[in-house]
mmCIF file of C-alpha atoms in Angstrom:
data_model
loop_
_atom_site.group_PDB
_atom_site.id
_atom_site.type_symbol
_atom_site.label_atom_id
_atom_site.label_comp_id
_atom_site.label_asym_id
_atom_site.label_seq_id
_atom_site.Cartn_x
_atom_site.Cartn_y
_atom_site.Cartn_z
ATOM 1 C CA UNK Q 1 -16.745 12.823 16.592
ATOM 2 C CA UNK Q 2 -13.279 11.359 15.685
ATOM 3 C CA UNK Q 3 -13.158 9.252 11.965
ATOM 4 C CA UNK Q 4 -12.568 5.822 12.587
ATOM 5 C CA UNK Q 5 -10.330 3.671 9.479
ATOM 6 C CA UNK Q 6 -11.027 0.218 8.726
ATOM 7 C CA UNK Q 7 -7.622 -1.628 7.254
ATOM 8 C CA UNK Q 8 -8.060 -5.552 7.016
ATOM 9 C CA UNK Q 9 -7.427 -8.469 5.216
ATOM 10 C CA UNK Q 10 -10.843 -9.457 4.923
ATOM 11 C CA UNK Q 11 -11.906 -8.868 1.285
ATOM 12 C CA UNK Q 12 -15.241 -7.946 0.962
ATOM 13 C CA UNK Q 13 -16.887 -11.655 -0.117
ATOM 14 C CA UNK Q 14 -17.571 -12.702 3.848
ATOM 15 C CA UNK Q 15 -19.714 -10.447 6.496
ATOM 16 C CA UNK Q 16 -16.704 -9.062 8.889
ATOM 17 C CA UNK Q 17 -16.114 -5.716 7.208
ATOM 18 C CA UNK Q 18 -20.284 -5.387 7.735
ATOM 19 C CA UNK Q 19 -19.956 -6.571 10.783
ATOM 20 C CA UNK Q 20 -17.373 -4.364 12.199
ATOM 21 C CA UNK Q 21 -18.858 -1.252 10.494
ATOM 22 C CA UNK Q 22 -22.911 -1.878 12.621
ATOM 23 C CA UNK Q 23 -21.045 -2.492 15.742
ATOM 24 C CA UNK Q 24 -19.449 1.193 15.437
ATOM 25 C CA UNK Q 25 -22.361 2.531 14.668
ATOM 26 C CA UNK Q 26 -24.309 0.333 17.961
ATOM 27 C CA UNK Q 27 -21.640 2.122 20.301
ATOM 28 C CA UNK Q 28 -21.670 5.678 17.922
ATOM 29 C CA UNK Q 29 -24.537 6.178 16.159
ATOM 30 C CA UNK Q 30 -22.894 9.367 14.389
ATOM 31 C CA UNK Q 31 -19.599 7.459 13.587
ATOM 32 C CA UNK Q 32 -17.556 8.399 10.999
ATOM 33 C CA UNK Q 33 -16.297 5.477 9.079
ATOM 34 C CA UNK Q 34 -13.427 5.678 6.752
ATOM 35 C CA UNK Q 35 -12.357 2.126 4.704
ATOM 36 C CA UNK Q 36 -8.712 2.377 3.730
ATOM 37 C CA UNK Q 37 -8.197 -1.040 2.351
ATOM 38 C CA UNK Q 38 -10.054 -4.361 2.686
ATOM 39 C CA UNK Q 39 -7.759 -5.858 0.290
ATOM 40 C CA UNK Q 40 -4.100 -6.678 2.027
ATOM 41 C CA UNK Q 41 -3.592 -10.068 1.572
ATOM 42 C CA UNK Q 42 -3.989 -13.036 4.077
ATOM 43 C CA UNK Q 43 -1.582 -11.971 7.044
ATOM 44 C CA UNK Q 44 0.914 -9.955 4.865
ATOM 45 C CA UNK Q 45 2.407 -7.320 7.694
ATOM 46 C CA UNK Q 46 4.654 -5.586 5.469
ATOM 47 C CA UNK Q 47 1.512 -4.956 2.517
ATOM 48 C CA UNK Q 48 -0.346 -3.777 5.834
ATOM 49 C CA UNK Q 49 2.182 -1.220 7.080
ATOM 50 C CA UNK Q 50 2.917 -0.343 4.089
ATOM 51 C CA UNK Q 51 -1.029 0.995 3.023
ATOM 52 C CA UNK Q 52 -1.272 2.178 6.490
ATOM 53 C CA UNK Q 53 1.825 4.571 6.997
ATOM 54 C CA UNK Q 54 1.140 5.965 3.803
ATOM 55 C CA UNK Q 55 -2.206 6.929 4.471
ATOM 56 C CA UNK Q 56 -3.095 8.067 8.154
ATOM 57 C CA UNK Q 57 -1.110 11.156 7.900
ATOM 58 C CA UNK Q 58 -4.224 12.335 5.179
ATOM 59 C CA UNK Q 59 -6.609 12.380 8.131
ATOM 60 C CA UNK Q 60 -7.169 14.904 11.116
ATOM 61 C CA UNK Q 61 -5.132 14.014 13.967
ATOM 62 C CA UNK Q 62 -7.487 12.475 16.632
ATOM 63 C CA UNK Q 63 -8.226 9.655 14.058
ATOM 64 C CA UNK Q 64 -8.668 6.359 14.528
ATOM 65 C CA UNK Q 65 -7.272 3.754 13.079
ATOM 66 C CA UNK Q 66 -8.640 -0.285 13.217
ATOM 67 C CA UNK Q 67 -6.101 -2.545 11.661
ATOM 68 C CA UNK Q 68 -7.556 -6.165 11.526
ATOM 69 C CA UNK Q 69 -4.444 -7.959 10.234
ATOM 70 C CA UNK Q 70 -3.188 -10.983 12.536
ATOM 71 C CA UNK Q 71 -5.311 -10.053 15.133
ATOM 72 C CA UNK Q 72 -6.041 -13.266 16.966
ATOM 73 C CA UNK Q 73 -4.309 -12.659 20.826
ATOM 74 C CA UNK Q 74 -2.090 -14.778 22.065
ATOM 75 C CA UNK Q 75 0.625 -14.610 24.694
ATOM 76 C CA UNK Q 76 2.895 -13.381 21.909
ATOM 77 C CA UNK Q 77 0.318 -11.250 19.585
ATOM 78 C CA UNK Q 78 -1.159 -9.110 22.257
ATOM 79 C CA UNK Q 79 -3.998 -6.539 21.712
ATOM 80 C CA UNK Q 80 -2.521 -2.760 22.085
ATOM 81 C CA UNK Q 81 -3.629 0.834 21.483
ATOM 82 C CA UNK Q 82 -0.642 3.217 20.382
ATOM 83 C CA UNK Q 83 -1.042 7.046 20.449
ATOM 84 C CA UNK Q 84 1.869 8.527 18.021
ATOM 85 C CA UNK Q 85 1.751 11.533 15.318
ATOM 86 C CA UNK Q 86 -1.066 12.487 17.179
ATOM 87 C CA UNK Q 87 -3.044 9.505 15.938
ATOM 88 C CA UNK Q 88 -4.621 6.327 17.522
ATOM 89 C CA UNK Q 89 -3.948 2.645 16.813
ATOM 90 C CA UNK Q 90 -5.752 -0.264 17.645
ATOM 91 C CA UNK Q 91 -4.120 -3.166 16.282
ATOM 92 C CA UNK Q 92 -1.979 -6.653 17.536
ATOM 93 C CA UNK Q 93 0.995 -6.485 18.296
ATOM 94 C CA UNK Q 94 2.329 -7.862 15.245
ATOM 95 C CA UNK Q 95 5.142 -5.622 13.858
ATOM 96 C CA UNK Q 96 2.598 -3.156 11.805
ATOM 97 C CA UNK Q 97 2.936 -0.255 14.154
ATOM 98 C CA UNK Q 98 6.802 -1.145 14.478
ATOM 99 C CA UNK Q 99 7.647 -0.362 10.920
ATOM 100 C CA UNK Q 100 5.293 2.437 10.863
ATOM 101 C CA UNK Q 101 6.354 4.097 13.763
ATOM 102 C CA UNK Q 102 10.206 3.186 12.532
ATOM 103 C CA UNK Q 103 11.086 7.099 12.119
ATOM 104 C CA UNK Q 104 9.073 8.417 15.442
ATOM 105 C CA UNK Q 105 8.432 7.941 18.870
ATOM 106 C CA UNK Q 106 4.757 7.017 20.363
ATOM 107 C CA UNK Q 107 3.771 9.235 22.844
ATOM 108 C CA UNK Q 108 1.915 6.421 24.820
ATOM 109 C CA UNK Q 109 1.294 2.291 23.921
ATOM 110 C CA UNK Q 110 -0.799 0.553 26.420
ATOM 111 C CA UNK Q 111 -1.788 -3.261 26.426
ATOM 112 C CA UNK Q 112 -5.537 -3.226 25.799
ATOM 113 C CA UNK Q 113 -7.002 -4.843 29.196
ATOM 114 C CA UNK Q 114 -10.869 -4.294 28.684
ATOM 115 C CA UNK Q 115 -13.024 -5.367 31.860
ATOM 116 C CA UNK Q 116 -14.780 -8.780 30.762
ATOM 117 C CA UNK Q 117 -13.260 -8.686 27.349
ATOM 118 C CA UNK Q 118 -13.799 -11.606 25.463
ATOM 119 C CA UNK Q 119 -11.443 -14.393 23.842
ATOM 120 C CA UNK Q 120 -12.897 -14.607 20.600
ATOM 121 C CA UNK Q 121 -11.703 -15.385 16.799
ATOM 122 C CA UNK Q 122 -13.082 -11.795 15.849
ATOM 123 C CA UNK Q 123 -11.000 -9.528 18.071
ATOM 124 C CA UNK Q 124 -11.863 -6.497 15.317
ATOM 125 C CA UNK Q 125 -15.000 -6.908 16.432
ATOM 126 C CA UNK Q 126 -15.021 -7.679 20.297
ATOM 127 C CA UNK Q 127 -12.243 -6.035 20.920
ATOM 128 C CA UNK Q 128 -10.902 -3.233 18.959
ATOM 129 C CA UNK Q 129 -14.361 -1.522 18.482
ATOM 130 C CA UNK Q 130 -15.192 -1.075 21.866
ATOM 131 C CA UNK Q 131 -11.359 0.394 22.331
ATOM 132 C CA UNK Q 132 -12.072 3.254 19.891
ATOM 133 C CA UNK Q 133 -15.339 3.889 20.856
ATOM 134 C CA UNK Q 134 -14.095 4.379 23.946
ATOM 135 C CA UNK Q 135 -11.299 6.683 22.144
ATOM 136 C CA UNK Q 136 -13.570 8.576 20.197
ATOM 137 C CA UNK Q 137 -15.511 9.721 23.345
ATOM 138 C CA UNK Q 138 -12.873 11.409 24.471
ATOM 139 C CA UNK Q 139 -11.831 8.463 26.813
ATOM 140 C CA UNK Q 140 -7.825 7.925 28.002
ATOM 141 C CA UNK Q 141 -5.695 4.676 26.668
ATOM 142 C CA UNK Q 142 -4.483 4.355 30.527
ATOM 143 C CA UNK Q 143 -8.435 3.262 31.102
ATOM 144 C CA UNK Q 144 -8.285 0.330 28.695
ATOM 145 C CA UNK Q 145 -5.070 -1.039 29.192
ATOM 146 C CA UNK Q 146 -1.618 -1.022 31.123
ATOM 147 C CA UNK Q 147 1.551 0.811 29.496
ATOM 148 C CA UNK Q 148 3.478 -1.755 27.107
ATOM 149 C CA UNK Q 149 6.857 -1.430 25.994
ATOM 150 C CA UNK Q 150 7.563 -4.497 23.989
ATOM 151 C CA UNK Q 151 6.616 -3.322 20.372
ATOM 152 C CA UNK Q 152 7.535 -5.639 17.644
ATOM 153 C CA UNK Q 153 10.597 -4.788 15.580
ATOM 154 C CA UNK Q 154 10.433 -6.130 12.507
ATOM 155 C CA UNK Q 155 14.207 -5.210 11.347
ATOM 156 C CA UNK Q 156 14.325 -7.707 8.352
ATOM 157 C CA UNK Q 157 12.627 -5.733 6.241
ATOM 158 C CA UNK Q 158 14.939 -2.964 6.127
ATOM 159 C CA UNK Q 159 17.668 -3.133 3.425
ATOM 160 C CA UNK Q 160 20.845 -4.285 3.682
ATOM 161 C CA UNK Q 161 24.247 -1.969 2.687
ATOM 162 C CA UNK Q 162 27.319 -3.852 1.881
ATOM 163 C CA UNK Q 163 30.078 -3.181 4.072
ATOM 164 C CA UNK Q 164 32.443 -1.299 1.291
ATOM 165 C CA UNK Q 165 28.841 1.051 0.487
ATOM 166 C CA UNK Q 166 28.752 -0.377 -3.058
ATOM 167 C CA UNK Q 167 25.495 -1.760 -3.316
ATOM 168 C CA UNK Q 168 21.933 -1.650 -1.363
ATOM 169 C CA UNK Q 169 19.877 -4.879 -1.217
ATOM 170 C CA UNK Q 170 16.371 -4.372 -1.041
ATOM 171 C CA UNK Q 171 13.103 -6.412 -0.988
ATOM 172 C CA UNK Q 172 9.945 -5.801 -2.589
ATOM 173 C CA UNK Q 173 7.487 -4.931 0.162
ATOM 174 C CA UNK Q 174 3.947 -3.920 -2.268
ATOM 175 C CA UNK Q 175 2.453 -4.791 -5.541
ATOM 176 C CA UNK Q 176 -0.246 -2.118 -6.410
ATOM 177 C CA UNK Q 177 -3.233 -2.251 -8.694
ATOM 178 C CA UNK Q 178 -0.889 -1.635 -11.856
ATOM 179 C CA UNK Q 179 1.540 -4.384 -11.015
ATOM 180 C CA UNK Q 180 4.036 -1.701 -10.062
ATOM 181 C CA UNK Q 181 6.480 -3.319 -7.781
ATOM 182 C CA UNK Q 182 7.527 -1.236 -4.858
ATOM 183 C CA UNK Q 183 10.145 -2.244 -2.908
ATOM 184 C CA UNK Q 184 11.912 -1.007 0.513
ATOM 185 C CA UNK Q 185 14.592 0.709 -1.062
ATOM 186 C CA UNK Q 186 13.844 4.691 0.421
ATOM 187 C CA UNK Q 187 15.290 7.847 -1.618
ATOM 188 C CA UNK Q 188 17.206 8.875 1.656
ATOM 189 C CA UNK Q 189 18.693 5.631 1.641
ATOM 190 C CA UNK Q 190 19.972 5.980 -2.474
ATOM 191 C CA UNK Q 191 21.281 9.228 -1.802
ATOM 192 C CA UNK Q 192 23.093 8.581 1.281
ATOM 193 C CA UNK Q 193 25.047 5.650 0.208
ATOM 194 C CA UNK Q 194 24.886 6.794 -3.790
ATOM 195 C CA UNK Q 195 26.361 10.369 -3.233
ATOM 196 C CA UNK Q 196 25.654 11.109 -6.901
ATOM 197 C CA UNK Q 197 27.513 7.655 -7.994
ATOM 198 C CA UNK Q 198 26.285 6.362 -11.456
ATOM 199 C CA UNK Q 199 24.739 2.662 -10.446
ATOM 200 C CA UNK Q 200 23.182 -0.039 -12.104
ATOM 201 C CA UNK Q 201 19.517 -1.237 -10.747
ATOM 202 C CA UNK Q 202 19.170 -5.050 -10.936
ATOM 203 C CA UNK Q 203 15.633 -6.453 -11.006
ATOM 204 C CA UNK Q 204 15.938 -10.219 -12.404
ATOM 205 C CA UNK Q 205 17.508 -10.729 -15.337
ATOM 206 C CA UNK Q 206 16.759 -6.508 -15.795
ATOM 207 C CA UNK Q 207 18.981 -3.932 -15.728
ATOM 208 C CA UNK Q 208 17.999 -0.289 -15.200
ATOM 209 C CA UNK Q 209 20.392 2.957 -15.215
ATOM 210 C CA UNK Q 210 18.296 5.585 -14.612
ATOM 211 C CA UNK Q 211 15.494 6.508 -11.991
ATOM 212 C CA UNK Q 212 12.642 8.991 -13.533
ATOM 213 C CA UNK Q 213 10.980 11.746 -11.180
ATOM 214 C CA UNK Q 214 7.071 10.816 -12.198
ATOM 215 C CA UNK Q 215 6.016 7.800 -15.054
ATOM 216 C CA UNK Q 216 5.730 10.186 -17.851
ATOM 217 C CA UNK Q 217 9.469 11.334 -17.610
ATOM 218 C CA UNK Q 218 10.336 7.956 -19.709
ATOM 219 C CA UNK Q 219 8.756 10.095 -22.367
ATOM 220 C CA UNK Q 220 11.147 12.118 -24.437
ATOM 221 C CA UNK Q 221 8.679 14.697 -26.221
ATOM 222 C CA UNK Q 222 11.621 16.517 -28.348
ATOM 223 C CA UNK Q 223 11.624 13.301 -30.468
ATOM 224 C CA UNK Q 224 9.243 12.427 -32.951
ATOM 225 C CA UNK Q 225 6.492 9.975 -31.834
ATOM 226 C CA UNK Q 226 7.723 7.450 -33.970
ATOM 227 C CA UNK Q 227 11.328 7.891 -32.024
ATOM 228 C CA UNK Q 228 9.846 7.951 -28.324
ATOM 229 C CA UNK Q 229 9.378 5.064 -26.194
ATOM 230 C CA UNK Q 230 5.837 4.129 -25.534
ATOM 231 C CA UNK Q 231 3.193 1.902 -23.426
ATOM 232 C CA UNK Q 232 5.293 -1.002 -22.436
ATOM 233 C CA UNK Q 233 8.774 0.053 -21.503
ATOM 234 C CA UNK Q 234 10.330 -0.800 -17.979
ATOM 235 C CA UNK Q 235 11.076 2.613 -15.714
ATOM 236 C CA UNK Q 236 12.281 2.983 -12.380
ATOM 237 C CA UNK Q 237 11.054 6.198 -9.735
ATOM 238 C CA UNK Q 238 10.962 6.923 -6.650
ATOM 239 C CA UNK Q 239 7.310 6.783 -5.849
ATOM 240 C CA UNK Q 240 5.111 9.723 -3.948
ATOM 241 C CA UNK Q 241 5.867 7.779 -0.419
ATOM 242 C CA UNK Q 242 9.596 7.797 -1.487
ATOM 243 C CA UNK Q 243 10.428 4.507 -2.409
ATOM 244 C CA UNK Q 244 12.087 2.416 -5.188
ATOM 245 C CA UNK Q 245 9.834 1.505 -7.256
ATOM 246 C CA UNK Q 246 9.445 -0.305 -10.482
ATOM 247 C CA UNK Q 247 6.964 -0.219 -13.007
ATOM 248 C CA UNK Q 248 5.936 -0.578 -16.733
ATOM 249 C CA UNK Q 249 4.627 2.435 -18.403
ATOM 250 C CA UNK Q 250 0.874 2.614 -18.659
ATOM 251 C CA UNK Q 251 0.801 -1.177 -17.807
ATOM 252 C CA UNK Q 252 -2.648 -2.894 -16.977
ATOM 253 C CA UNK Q 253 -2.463 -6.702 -14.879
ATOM 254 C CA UNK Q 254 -5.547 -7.718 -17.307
ATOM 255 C CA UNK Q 255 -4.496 -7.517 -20.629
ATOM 256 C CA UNK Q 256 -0.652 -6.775 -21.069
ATOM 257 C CA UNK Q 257 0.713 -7.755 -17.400
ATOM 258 C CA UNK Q 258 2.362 -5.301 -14.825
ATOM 259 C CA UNK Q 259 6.451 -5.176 -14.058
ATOM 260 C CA UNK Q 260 5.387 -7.755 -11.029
ATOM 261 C CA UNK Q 261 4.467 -10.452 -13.911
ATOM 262 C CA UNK Q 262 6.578 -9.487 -16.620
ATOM 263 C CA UNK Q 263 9.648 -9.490 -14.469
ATOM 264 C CA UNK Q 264 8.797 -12.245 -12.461
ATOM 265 C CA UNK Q 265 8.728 -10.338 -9.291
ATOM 266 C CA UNK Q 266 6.948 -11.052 -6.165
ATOM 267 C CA UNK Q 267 6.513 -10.369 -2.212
ATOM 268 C CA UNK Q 268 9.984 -10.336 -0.559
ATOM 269 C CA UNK Q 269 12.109 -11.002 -3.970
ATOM 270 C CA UNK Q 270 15.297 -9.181 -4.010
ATOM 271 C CA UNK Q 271 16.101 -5.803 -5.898
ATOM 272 C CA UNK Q 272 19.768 -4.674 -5.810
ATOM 273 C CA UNK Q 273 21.294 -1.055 -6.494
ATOM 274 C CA UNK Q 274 24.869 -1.828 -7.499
ATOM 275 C CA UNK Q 275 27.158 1.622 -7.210
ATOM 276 C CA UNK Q 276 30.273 2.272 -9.569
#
């Protein structure tokens, strides 16, 4: 039996993450249900794709994957099923699978089309279930929809190059659970246009000159501890997905704040990389 992921917007206050999860287990009563995140907030596509490309290539291919993020159908937000990296998707239409699927092909995308399928609010539920059940016994996309070519392309949330390849301007894309800001700034990207150019990071009124390998690096352990720099100090790496990110060493959103607070820095803000 294929693993089935659950990534939504829903929180975990109301009943549709419960709700989703008995109606697998109606249609497979030996499901195997994986939550990735319940947590992406309201509607946020980029926070969405974002999770979600950096964390299906952990399962077995043959997975499943439910995204319940602007689901609700419409003539413009259609229901589809997308078979790529050997993985299923069963999502809307609404740019997630676009920026996930930036770097490679799908192998098939179909238009979900399920005999009297219903119109409802909860298409996670009424929808999308039945589609991977259907998957996960060993059942073909061309059965539960028509092929679709008319994926999403959500191009604005690449970064910009300036025309002389001087500087890169990127937006943040995530805020994690540290109040590290990530933006969409990728290390191919840097050294591409960089080719080994000193540059100058600009993050608000913050200036950064150096990008560390891992968090720790900020720590210089030939000095004395009364020399090094400690808890608290701004850092820039690229992150284990490969991008830009920026953080505060050892930070915590509760007590001292994160780089998202103490910089200011939010969904979509701009980050430049200025070259010499």
């Amino acid at each position: 039996m294929a693993i089935i992921t659950l990534t939504t917007d829903f929180g975990y206050k109301d009943h549709f993450v419960g709700a989703i999860k008995g109606t697998i287990y109606k249609e497979l009563s030996d499901a195997k249900i994986v939550d990735i995140s319940h947590s992406i907030a309201p509607f946020n596509i980029q926070e969405c794709a974002y999770i979600l490309k950096n964390s299906y290539k952990n399962f077995p291919d043959g997975s499943i994957h439910i995204v319940g993020v602007d689901s609700e159908l419409s003539p413009e937000n259609q229901h589809i099923a997308v078979l790529v990296d050997n993985h299923y998707f069963i999502m809307a239409n609404n740019g997630v699978i676009g920026l996930i699927i930036s770097e490679i092909v799908p192998e098939k995308v179909v238009e979900i089309q399920l005999p009297n399928s219903v119109d409802s609010s909860f298409p996670e539920m009424d929808v999308f279930v039945k589609a991977a059940s259907h998957i996960a016994r060993g059942g073909k996309l061309e059965v539960i929809g028509r092929p679709f070519k008319d994926l999403k392309d959500l191009r604005e949330f690449n970064p910009r190059i300036s025309d002389n390849k001087t500087t890169i301007s990127g937006s943040v894309i995530y805020i994690d659970n540290y109040g590290n800001v990530v933006t969409n700034i990728q290390q191919s990207i840097f050294k591409t246009i960089g080719k080994g150019r000193t540059f100058e990071l600009q993050a608000r009124n913050k200036k950064i000159r150096e990008i560390h390998n891992k968090y720790g690096d900020i720590i210089n352990y030939n000095l004395e501890k009364s020399q090094r720099k400690s808890p608290g100090e701004l850092l820039a790496l690229f992150n284990s997905s490969g991008y830009l990110e920026i953080a505060i060493y050892k930070s915590d959103l509760n007590t001292v704040g994160g780089a998202s607070t103490l910089l200011g820095l939010d969904y979509r803000d701009t980050v430049m990389i200025n070259f010499a």
